Amino acid sequence: MTHASNAQGSVALSKDGLPDWLDPVVRAVETVEPVQLSRFLPPANGAGRQSAVLILFGEGERGPELLLMERASSLRSHAGQPSFPGGALDPEDGDPQGDGPLRAALREAEEETGLDPSGVQLFGVLPKLYIPVSGFVVTPVLGWWREPTPVGVVDPNETARVFTVPVADLTDPDNRATTVHPSGHRGPAFLVESALVWGFTAGIIDRLLHYSGWERPWDRDRQVPLDWRS
């Protein structure tokens, strides 16, 4: 069975041989409802640009970790913002309602971080979500980094850095806060690896930690401004 391959081959989801510590994540992915993840859901009329992100769990020196990247500060949208690897579906990725998002998540991760998709075992997909500001309909695809390969910045014009974050740091109450967007929208944030993870990416991490039972109590009244570095 092919776990992952290029756009031409088949790509499948498999839960075979996952590490035990991923069990709570697998259960959460199987049971979570769209409205439990976000109040922003895809338009009923099918509008929006289909895209996918790869939520990649690996095993690091300090236990479970997630792969993130920081977008280049020169980019027009989401400049300097940490995110999961990902992007819009290409025609060759295939059916947006089928396994197109799986291929897109792997392809984009390879293009952005240089990882070898053949070492990634995809095991789950979260409900499609919507990013109103960009009009993207996003399919979060979850993977287990079965055979880790070196990663790094492929194109400095698009990516400032590629890094992993231990789940232990994401669950540490000292690293958690609430951001307040100039629009007034409040959302969860993580201060990790000298980065402020906020917005869509932080929202997914926050919900995954919550529904996996990994969340620890944290001070939701602690606020971090979005211009925290200036």
Coordinates of N, CA and C in Angstrom, one line a residue:
M1 N 0.8 -1.2 0.0 CA 0.0 0.0 0.0 C 0.9 1.2 0.0
T2 N 0.5 2.2 -0.8 CA 1.3 3.4 -1.0 C 0.9 4.4 0.1
H3 N 1.8 4.8 0.9 CA 1.5 5.8 2.0 C 1.4 7.2 1.4
A4 N 2.4 7.5 0.5 CA 2.4 8.8 0.0 C 3.3 8.7 -1.3
S5 N 2.9 9.5 -2.3 CA 3.7 9.5 -3.5 C 3.5 10.8 -4.3
N6 N 4.0 10.8 -5.5 CA 3.8 12.0 -6.3 C 2.4 12.2 -6.8
A7 N 2.2 13.3 -7.5 CA 0.8 13.6 -7.9 C 0.2 12.5 -8.8
Q8 N 1.0 11.8 -9.5 CA 0.5 10.8 -10.4 C 0.0 9.6 -9.7
G9 N 0.7 9.2 -8.6 CA 0.4 7.9 -8.0 C -0.8 8.0 -7.1
S10 N -1.1 6.9 -6.4 CA -2.2 6.9 -5.5 C -1.7 7.3 -4.1
V11 N -2.5 7.9 -3.4 CA -2.2 8.4 -2.0 C -3.3 8.0 -1.1
A12 N -3.0 7.4 0.0 CA -4.0 6.8 0.9 C -3.8 7.2 2.3
L13 N -4.9 7.1 3.1 CA -4.8 7.3 4.5 C -4.6 5.9 5.2
S14 N -3.7 5.9 6.2 CA -3.5 4.6 6.9 C -3.2 4.9 8.4
K15 N -3.8 4.1 9.2 CA -3.5 4.3 10.7 C -2.6 3.1 11.2
D16 N -2.1 2.3 10.2 CA -1.3 1.2 10.6 C 0.1 1.6 11.2
G17 N 0.4 1.1 12.3 CA 1.8 1.3 12.9 C 2.0 2.7 13.4
L18 N 1.0 3.5 13.7 CA 1.2 4.8 14.3 C 1.7 4.6 15.8
P19 N 2.5 5.5 16.3 CA 3.0 5.4 17.7 C 1.8 5.6 18.6
D20 N 1.8 5.0 19.8 CA 0.7 5.0 20.7 C 0.3 6.4 21.1
W21 N 1.3 7.3 21.2 CA 1.0 8.7 21.7 C 0.1 9.5 20.7
L22 N 0.0 9.0 19.5 CA -0.9 9.7 18.5 C -2.3 9.2 18.6
D23 N -2.6 8.2 19.4 CA -4.0 7.7 19.6 C -5.0 8.7 19.9
P24 N -4.7 9.6 20.9 CA -5.7 10.7 21.2 C -6.0 11.6 20.0
V25 N -4.9 11.9 19.2 CA -5.1 12.7 18.0 C -6.0 12.0 17.0
V26 N -5.7 10.7 16.7 CA -6.5 9.9 15.8 C -8.0 9.9 16.2
R27 N -8.2 9.7 17.5 CA -9.6 9.7 18.0 C -10.3 11.1 17.8
A28 N -9.5 12.1 18.1 CA -10.1 13.5 17.9 C -10.4 13.8 16.5
V29 N -9.5 13.4 15.6 CA -9.8 13.6 14.1 C -11.0 12.9 13.7
E30 N -11.3 11.7 14.2 CA -12.4 10.9 13.8 C -13.7 11.4 14.3
T31 N -13.7 12.1 15.4 CA -15.0 12.5 16.1 C -15.3 14.0 16.0
V32 N -14.3 14.9 15.7 CA -14.5 16.3 15.8 C -15.5 16.8 14.7
E33 N -16.3 17.7 15.1 CA -17.3 18.3 14.2 C -16.7 19.6 13.7
P34 N -17.1 20.0 12.4 CA -16.6 21.3 11.9 C -16.8 22.5 12.8
V35 N -18.0 22.6 13.4 CA -18.2 23.8 14.3 C -17.4 23.8 15.5
Q36 N -16.8 22.6 15.9 CA -16.0 22.5 17.1 C -14.6 23.1 16.7
L37 N -14.2 23.2 15.5 CA -12.9 23.7 15.1 C -12.9 25.2 14.8
S38 N -14.0 25.7 14.2 CA -14.0 27.1 13.8 C -15.4 27.5 13.5
R39 N -15.7 28.8 13.7 CA -17.0 29.4 13.3 C -17.0 29.7 11.9
F40 N -15.8 29.7 11.2 CA -15.7 30.0 9.8 C -15.7 28.7 9.0
L41 N -16.8 28.4 8.4 CA -16.9 27.1 7.6 C -17.1 27.5 6.1
P42 N -16.8 26.6 5.2 CA -16.8 26.9 3.8 C -18.2 27.3 3.4
P43 N -18.3 28.3 2.4 CA -19.6 28.7 1.9 C -20.4 27.6 1.4
A44 N -21.7 27.6 1.6 CA -22.6 26.5 1.2 C -22.7 26.5 -0.3
N45 N -22.4 27.6 -1.0 CA -22.5 27.6 -2.5 C -21.3 27.1 -3.2
G46 N -20.3 26.6 -2.4 CA -19.1 26.0 -3.0 C -18.1 27.0 -3.4
A47 N -18.3 28.3 -3.1 CA -17.3 29.3 -3.4 C -16.0 29.1 -2.5
G48 N -14.9 29.7 -3.0 CA -13.7 29.6 -2.2 C -12.6 28.8 -3.0
R49 N -11.4 29.1 -2.7 CA -10.3 28.5 -3.4 C -9.8 27.3 -2.6
Q50 N -9.9 26.1 -3.2 CA -9.5 24.9 -2.5 C -8.0 24.8 -2.1
S51 N -7.7 24.5 -0.9 CA -6.3 24.4 -0.5 C -6.2 23.4 0.6
A52 N -4.9 23.1 1.0 CA -4.7 22.1 2.0 C -3.4 22.5 2.8
V53 N -3.4 22.0 4.0 CA -2.2 22.2 4.9 C -1.8 20.8 5.4
L54 N -0.5 20.7 5.7 CA 0.0 19.4 6.3 C 0.3 19.6 7.7
I55 N -0.4 18.9 8.6 CA -0.1 19.0 10.1 C 0.7 17.7 10.3
L56 N 2.0 17.9 10.4 CA 2.9 16.8 10.5 C 3.5 16.6 11.9
F57 N 3.2 15.4 12.5 CA 3.7 15.1 13.8 C 4.9 14.2 13.6
G58 N 6.0 14.6 14.3 CA 7.2 13.9 14.3 C 7.6 13.5 15.7
E59 N 8.7 12.8 15.9 CA 9.2 12.4 17.2 C 10.6 13.1 17.3
G60 N 10.7 14.1 18.2 CA 11.9 14.8 18.3 C 12.7 14.4 19.6
E61 N 13.7 15.2 19.9 CA 14.5 14.9 21.1 C 13.7 15.1 22.4
R62 N 12.7 16.0 22.3 CA 11.9 16.2 23.4 C 10.5 15.7 23.3
G63 N 10.4 14.6 22.5 CA 9.1 13.9 22.3 C 8.3 14.4 21.1
P64 N 7.0 14.3 21.1 CA 6.2 14.6 19.9 C 6.4 16.1 19.5
E65 N 6.5 16.4 18.2 CA 6.6 17.7 17.8 C 5.9 18.0 16.5
L66 N 5.7 19.2 16.2 CA 5.0 19.6 14.9 C 5.9 20.4 14.0
L67 N 5.7 20.2 12.7 CA 6.5 21.0 11.7 C 5.8 22.3 11.4
L68 N 6.5 23.4 11.5 CA 5.9 24.7 11.1 C 6.9 25.4 10.2
M69 N 6.4 26.4 9.6 CA 7.3 27.3 8.8 C 6.9 28.7 9.0
E70 N 7.8 29.7 8.8 CA 7.5 31.1 8.9 C 7.6 31.7 7.5
R71 N 6.5 32.3 7.1 CA 6.4 32.9 5.8 C 7.3 34.1 5.7
A72 N 7.9 34.4 4.5 CA 8.8 35.5 4.3 C 8.0 36.8 4.6
S73 N 8.8 37.8 5.2 CA 8.1 39.0 5.5 C 7.8 39.9 4.3
S74 N 8.3 39.5 3.1 CA 8.0 40.2 1.9 C 6.8 39.8 1.2
L75 N 6.1 38.7 1.7 CA 4.9 38.2 1.0 C 3.8 39.2 1.2
R76 N 2.9 39.1 0.2 CA 1.7 40.0 0.2 C 0.7 39.6 1.3
S77 N 0.5 38.3 1.4 CA -0.5 37.8 2.4 C 0.2 37.0 3.4
H78 N -0.3 37.2 4.7 CA 0.2 36.4 5.9 C 1.7 36.5 6.0
A79 N 2.3 37.7 5.7 CA 3.7 37.9 5.8 C 4.3 37.7 7.2
G80 N 5.4 37.0 7.3 CA 6.0 36.7 8.5 C 5.3 35.8 9.5
Q81 N 4.2 35.2 9.0 CA 3.3 34.5 10.0 C 3.7 33.0 10.0
P82 N 3.9 32.4 11.1 CA 4.1 31.0 11.2 C 2.9 30.2 10.7
S83 N 3.1 29.1 10.0 CA 2.0 28.3 9.5 C 2.4 26.9 9.3
F84 N 1.4 26.1 9.0 CA 1.7 24.7 8.5 C 2.1 24.9 7.0
P85 N 2.9 24.0 6.5 CA 3.2 23.9 5.1 C 1.8 23.7 4.4
G86 N 1.7 24.3 3.2 CA 0.4 24.1 2.5 C 0.2 25.2 1.5
G87 N -0.9 25.0 0.7 CA -1.2 26.0 -0.3 C -2.4 25.5 -1.1
A88 N -2.7 26.2 -2.2 CA -3.8 25.9 -3.1 C -3.6 24.7 -3.9
L89 N -4.7 24.0 -4.1 CA -4.6 22.8 -5.0 C -4.3 23.2 -6.4
D90 N -3.5 22.4 -7.1 CA -3.2 22.5 -8.5 C -4.1 21.5 -9.2
P91 N -4.4 21.7 -10.5 CA -5.2 20.8 -11.3 C -4.7 19.3 -11.2
E92 N -3.3 19.2 -11.2 CA -2.8 17.8 -11.2 C -2.9 17.1 -9.9
D93 N -3.3 17.9 -8.8 CA -3.5 17.2 -7.5 C -4.7 16.3 -7.5
G94 N -5.6 16.6 -8.5 CA -6.8 15.7 -8.6 C -8.0 16.3 -7.9
D95 N -9.0 15.4 -7.6 CA -10.3 15.8 -7.1 C -10.3 16.5 -5.8
P96 N -10.7 17.8 -5.7 CA -10.7 18.5 -4.4 C -11.6 17.8 -3.4
Q97 N -12.6 17.1 -3.8 CA -13.5 16.4 -2.9 C -13.0 15.0 -2.6
G98 N -11.9 14.6 -3.3 CA -11.4 13.2 -3.1 C -10.0 13.3 -2.5
D99 N -9.0 12.7 -3.1 CA -7.7 12.7 -2.5 C -6.8 13.9 -3.0
G100 N -7.4 14.8 -3.7 CA -6.6 16.0 -4.1 C -6.0 16.8 -3.0
P101 N -6.7 17.0 -1.9 CA -6.0 17.7 -0.8 C -4.9 16.9 -0.2
L102 N -4.9 15.6 -0.2 CA -3.8 14.8 0.3 C -2.5 15.1 -0.5
R103 N -2.7 15.0 -1.8 CA -1.6 15.3 -2.7 C -1.1 16.7 -2.6
A104 N -2.0 17.6 -2.5 CA -1.6 19.0 -2.4 C -0.8 19.3 -1.1
A105 N -1.2 18.7 0.0 CA -0.6 18.9 1.3 C 0.9 18.4 1.2
L106 N 1.1 17.2 0.6 CA 2.4 16.6 0.5 C 3.2 17.4 -0.5
R107 N 2.6 17.8 -1.6 CA 3.4 18.5 -2.7 C 3.9 19.9 -2.1
E108 N 2.9 20.6 -1.5 CA 3.3 21.9 -1.0 C 4.4 21.8 0.1
A109 N 4.2 20.8 1.0 CA 5.2 20.6 2.0 C 6.6 20.3 1.4
E110 N 6.6 19.5 0.4 CA 7.9 19.3 -0.3 C 8.5 20.5 -0.9
E111 N 7.6 21.3 -1.6 CA 8.1 22.5 -2.2 C 8.5 23.6 -1.2
E112 N 7.9 23.6 -0.1 CA 8.2 24.7 0.9 C 9.3 24.3 1.9
T113 N 9.4 23.0 2.3 CA 10.4 22.7 3.3 C 11.4 21.6 2.8
G114 N 11.2 21.1 1.6 CA 12.2 20.1 1.1 C 12.0 18.7 1.7
L115 N 11.0 18.5 2.5 CA 10.8 17.1 3.1 C 10.5 16.1 2.0
D116 N 10.9 14.9 2.3 CA 10.6 13.8 1.3 C 9.3 13.2 1.7
P117 N 8.3 13.3 0.8 CA 6.9 12.9 1.1 C 6.8 11.4 1.3
S118 N 7.8 10.6 0.8 CA 7.7 9.2 0.9 C 7.9 8.7 2.4
G119 N 8.4 9.6 3.2 CA 8.6 9.3 4.6 C 7.4 9.7 5.5
V120 N 6.4 10.2 4.9 CA 5.2 10.7 5.6 C 4.0 9.7 5.4
Q121 N 3.5 9.3 6.5 CA 2.3 8.5 6.5 C 1.1 9.4 6.9
L122 N 0.2 9.6 5.9 CA -1.0 10.4 6.2 C -2.0 9.5 6.9
F123 N -2.6 10.0 8.0 CA -3.5 9.2 8.8 C -4.9 9.8 9.1
G124 N -5.1 11.0 8.7 CA -6.4 11.6 8.9 C -6.6 13.0 8.2
V125 N -7.8 13.4 8.2 CA -8.2 14.6 7.5 C -9.2 15.3 8.4
L126 N -9.1 16.6 8.7 CA -10.0 17.3 9.5 C -11.1 17.9 8.6
P127 N -12.2 18.3 9.1 CA -13.3 18.9 8.2 C -12.7 20.2 7.6
K128 N -13.1 20.5 6.3 CA -12.7 21.7 5.6 C -13.1 22.9 6.4
L129 N -12.2 23.9 6.5 CA -12.4 25.1 7.2 C -12.3 26.3 6.2
Y130 N -12.6 27.5 6.6 CA -12.6 28.6 5.7 C -11.9 29.8 6.3
I131 N -11.1 30.4 5.5 CA -10.3 31.6 5.9 C -11.0 32.8 5.2
P132 N -11.9 33.6 5.8 CA -12.6 34.6 5.1 C -11.7 35.7 4.4
V133 N -10.6 36.0 5.1 CA -9.8 37.1 4.6 C -9.2 36.8 3.3
S134 N -8.9 35.5 3.0 CA -8.2 35.1 1.8 C -9.2 34.3 0.9
G135 N -10.3 33.9 1.4 CA -11.2 33.1 0.6 C -10.8 31.7 0.3
F136 N -9.9 31.2 1.2 CA -9.4 29.8 1.0 C -10.3 28.8 1.8
V137 N -10.6 27.7 1.1 CA -11.3 26.6 1.8 C -10.1 25.6 2.1
V138 N -9.8 25.4 3.3 CA -8.6 24.6 3.7 C -9.0 23.3 4.3
T139 N -8.3 22.2 3.7 CA -8.4 20.9 4.2 C -7.2 20.6 5.1
P140 N -7.3 20.5 6.4 CA -6.1 20.1 7.2 C -5.9 18.6 7.1
V141 N -4.7 18.2 6.6 CA -4.3 16.8 6.4 C -3.3 16.5 7.5
L142 N -3.5 15.4 8.2 CA -2.6 15.0 9.3 C -1.7 13.9 8.9
G143 N -0.4 14.0 9.3 CA 0.6 13.0 8.9 C 1.5 12.6 10.1
W144 N 2.1 11.5 10.0 CA 3.1 11.0 10.9 C 4.4 10.9 10.1
W145 N 5.4 11.5 10.7 CA 6.7 11.6 10.0 C 7.5 10.3 10.3
R146 N 7.1 9.3 9.6 CA 7.6 7.9 9.9 C 9.1 7.9 9.7
E147 N 9.6 8.5 8.6 CA 11.0 8.5 8.3 C 11.4 9.9 8.0
P148 N 11.8 10.6 9.1 CA 12.2 12.0 9.0 C 13.3 12.2 8.0
T149 N 13.2 13.3 7.2 CA 14.3 13.7 6.3 C 14.6 15.2 6.6
P150 N 15.8 15.6 6.2 CA 16.1 17.0 6.5 C 15.2 18.0 5.8
V151 N 14.9 19.1 6.6 CA 14.0 20.2 6.0 C 14.7 21.5 6.2
G152 N 14.3 22.5 5.4 CA 14.8 23.8 5.5 C 14.2 24.7 4.5
V153 N 14.6 25.9 4.4 CA 14.0 26.9 3.5 C 14.4 26.5 2.1
V154 N 13.4 26.3 1.2 CA 13.6 26.0 -0.2 C 13.7 27.3 -1.0
D155 N 12.7 28.2 -0.8 CA 12.7 29.5 -1.5 C 12.6 30.6 -0.5
P156 N 13.7 31.4 -0.3 CA 13.7 32.4 0.7 C 12.7 33.5 0.4
N157 N 12.3 33.6 -0.9 CA 11.2 34.6 -1.2 C 9.9 34.2 -0.6
E158 N 9.7 33.0 -0.3 CA 8.4 32.5 0.2 C 8.5 32.2 1.7
T159 N 9.6 31.6 2.1 CA 9.8 31.1 3.5 C 11.0 31.7 4.2
A160 N 10.8 32.2 5.4 CA 11.9 32.7 6.2 C 12.6 31.6 6.9
R161 N 11.9 30.6 7.5 CA 12.5 29.5 8.1 C 11.5 28.4 8.3
V162 N 12.1 27.2 8.5 CA 11.3 26.0 8.8 C 11.8 25.4 10.1
F163 N 10.9 25.1 11.0 CA 11.2 24.7 12.3 C 10.2 23.7 12.9
T164 N 10.7 22.9 13.9 CA 9.7 22.1 14.6 C 9.5 22.6 16.0
V165 N 8.3 22.4 16.6 CA 7.9 22.8 17.9 C 7.5 21.6 18.7
P166 N 8.2 21.3 19.8 CA 7.7 20.2 20.7 C 6.3 20.5 21.2
V167 N 5.5 19.4 21.2 CA 4.1 19.6 21.7 C 4.1 20.0 23.2
A168 N 5.2 19.6 23.9 CA 5.3 20.0 25.3 C 5.4 21.5 25.4
D169 N 6.0 22.2 24.5 CA 6.1 23.7 24.5 C 4.7 24.3 24.1
L170 N 4.0 23.6 23.3 CA 2.7 24.1 22.9 C 1.7 24.0 24.0
T171 N 1.8 23.0 24.8 CA 0.9 22.8 25.9 C 1.3 23.5 27.2
D172 N 2.5 24.1 27.2 CA 3.0 24.8 28.4 C 2.2 26.1 28.6
P173 N 1.6 26.2 29.7 CA 0.7 27.4 29.9 C 1.5 28.7 29.8
D174 N 2.8 28.7 30.1 CA 3.6 29.9 30.0 C 3.8 30.4 28.6
N175 N 3.5 29.5 27.6 CA 3.7 29.9 26.2 C 2.4 30.2 25.5
R176 N 1.3 30.3 26.3 CA 0.0 30.5 25.7 C -0.5 31.9 26.0
A177 N -1.3 32.4 25.1 CA -1.9 33.7 25.3 C -3.0 33.9 24.3
T178 N -3.7 35.1 24.4 CA -4.8 35.4 23.5 C -4.3 36.6 22.7
T179 N -4.5 36.5 21.4 CA -4.2 37.7 20.5 C -5.4 38.5 20.3
V180 N -5.3 39.8 20.1 CA -6.4 40.6 19.7 C -6.1 41.3 18.4
H181 N -6.8 40.9 17.4 CA -6.5 41.5 16.1 C -7.1 42.9 16.0
P182 N -6.5 43.8 15.2 CA -7.0 45.2 15.1 C -8.5 45.2 14.8
S183 N -9.0 44.1 14.2 CA -10.5 44.0 13.9 C -11.3 43.8 15.1
G184 N -10.6 43.4 16.2 CA -11.3 43.1 17.5 C -11.4 41.6 17.7
H185 N -11.1 40.8 16.6 CA -11.2 39.3 16.8 C -10.2 38.8 17.7
R186 N -10.6 38.0 18.7 CA -9.7 37.4 19.6 C -9.4 35.9 19.3
G187 N -8.2 35.4 19.5 CA -7.9 34.0 19.2 C -6.7 33.6 20.0
P188 N -6.6 32.2 20.0 CA -5.4 31.7 20.8 C -4.1 31.9 20.1
A189 N -3.1 32.0 20.9 CA -1.7 32.2 20.3 C -0.7 31.4 21.1
F190 N 0.4 31.1 20.5 CA 1.5 30.4 21.1 C 2.8 31.1 20.9
L191 N 3.6 31.3 22.0 CA 4.9 32.0 21.9 C 5.9 30.9 22.0
V192 N 6.4 30.4 20.9 CA 7.3 29.3 20.8 C 8.4 29.5 19.8
E193 N 9.6 29.0 20.0 CA 10.7 29.1 19.1 C 10.8 30.5 18.5
S194 N 10.8 31.5 19.4 CA 10.9 32.9 19.1 C 9.9 33.3 18.0
A195 N 8.8 32.7 18.0 CA 7.7 33.0 17.0 C 6.4 33.2 17.8
L196 N 5.5 34.0 17.2 CA 4.2 34.1 17.7 C 3.3 33.4 16.7
V197 N 2.8 32.3 17.1 CA 1.9 31.5 16.3 C 0.4 31.9 16.6
W198 N -0.3 32.5 15.6 CA -1.6 33.0 15.8 C -2.5 32.7 14.6
G199 N -3.7 33.2 14.6 CA -4.6 33.1 13.5 C -5.0 31.6 13.2
F200 N -5.2 31.3 12.0 CA -5.7 30.0 11.6 C -4.9 28.9 12.1
T201 N -3.6 29.0 12.0 CA -2.7 27.9 12.5 C -2.8 27.7 14.0
A202 N -2.8 28.7 14.7 CA -2.9 28.6 16.2 C -4.3 28.1 16.6
G203 N -5.3 28.4 15.8 CA -6.7 27.9 16.1 C -6.8 26.4 15.9
I204 N -6.1 25.9 14.9 CA -6.2 24.4 14.7 C -5.4 23.7 15.8
I205 N -4.2 24.3 16.1 CA -3.3 23.7 17.2 C -4.1 23.7 18.5
D206 N -4.7 24.8 18.8 CA -5.5 24.9 20.0 C -6.6 23.9 20.1
R207 N -7.3 23.7 19.0 CA -8.4 22.7 19.0 C -7.9 21.2 19.1
L208 N -6.8 21.0 18.4 CA -6.2 19.6 18.4 C -5.8 19.3 19.8
L209 N -5.1 20.2 20.5 CA -4.7 20.0 21.9 C -5.9 19.7 22.8
H210 N -6.9 20.5 22.6 CA -8.1 20.4 23.4 C -8.8 19.1 23.2
Y211 N -9.1 18.7 22.0 CA -9.8 17.5 21.7 C -9.0 16.2 21.9
S212 N -7.7 16.4 21.9 CA -6.8 15.2 22.2 C -6.6 15.0 23.6
G213 N -7.1 15.9 24.5 CA -6.9 15.8 25.9 C -5.5 16.2 26.3
W214 N -4.8 16.9 25.5 CA -3.4 17.3 25.8 C -3.3 18.7 26.4
E215 N -4.4 19.5 26.3 CA -4.5 20.9 26.8 C -4.3 20.9 28.3
R216 N -3.5 21.9 28.7 CA -3.3 22.2 30.1 C -4.0 23.6 30.4
P217 N -4.5 23.8 31.6 CA -5.1 25.0 31.9 C -4.2 26.2 31.7
W218 N -4.7 27.3 31.1 CA -3.8 28.4 30.8 C -4.6 29.7 30.9
D219 N -3.9 30.8 31.1 CA -4.5 32.1 31.4 C -5.0 32.8 30.1
R220 N -6.3 32.7 29.9 CA -6.9 33.2 28.7 C -7.0 34.7 28.7
D221 N -6.8 35.3 29.9 CA -6.8 36.8 30.0 C -5.5 37.4 29.6
R222 N -4.4 36.6 29.5 CA -3.1 37.1 29.1 C -3.1 37.4 27.6
Q223 N -2.9 38.7 27.3 CA -3.1 39.1 25.9 C -1.7 39.5 25.3
V224 N -1.6 39.2 24.0 CA -0.4 39.6 23.3 C -0.8 40.4 22.1
P225 N -0.3 41.6 21.9 CA -0.6 42.3 20.7 C 0.0 41.7 19.5
L226 N -0.6 41.9 18.3 CA -0.1 41.3 17.1 C 1.2 42.0 16.6
D227 N 1.5 43.2 17.2 CA 2.7 43.8 16.8 C 3.7 43.6 17.9
W228 N 3.7 42.4 18.5 CA 4.5 42.2 19.8 C 6.0 42.4 19.5
R229 N 6.5 42.3 18.3 CA 8.0 42.4 18.1 C 8.4 43.8 17.9
S230 N 7.5 44.7 17.6 CA 7.9 46.1 17.3 C 8.2 46.9 18.5

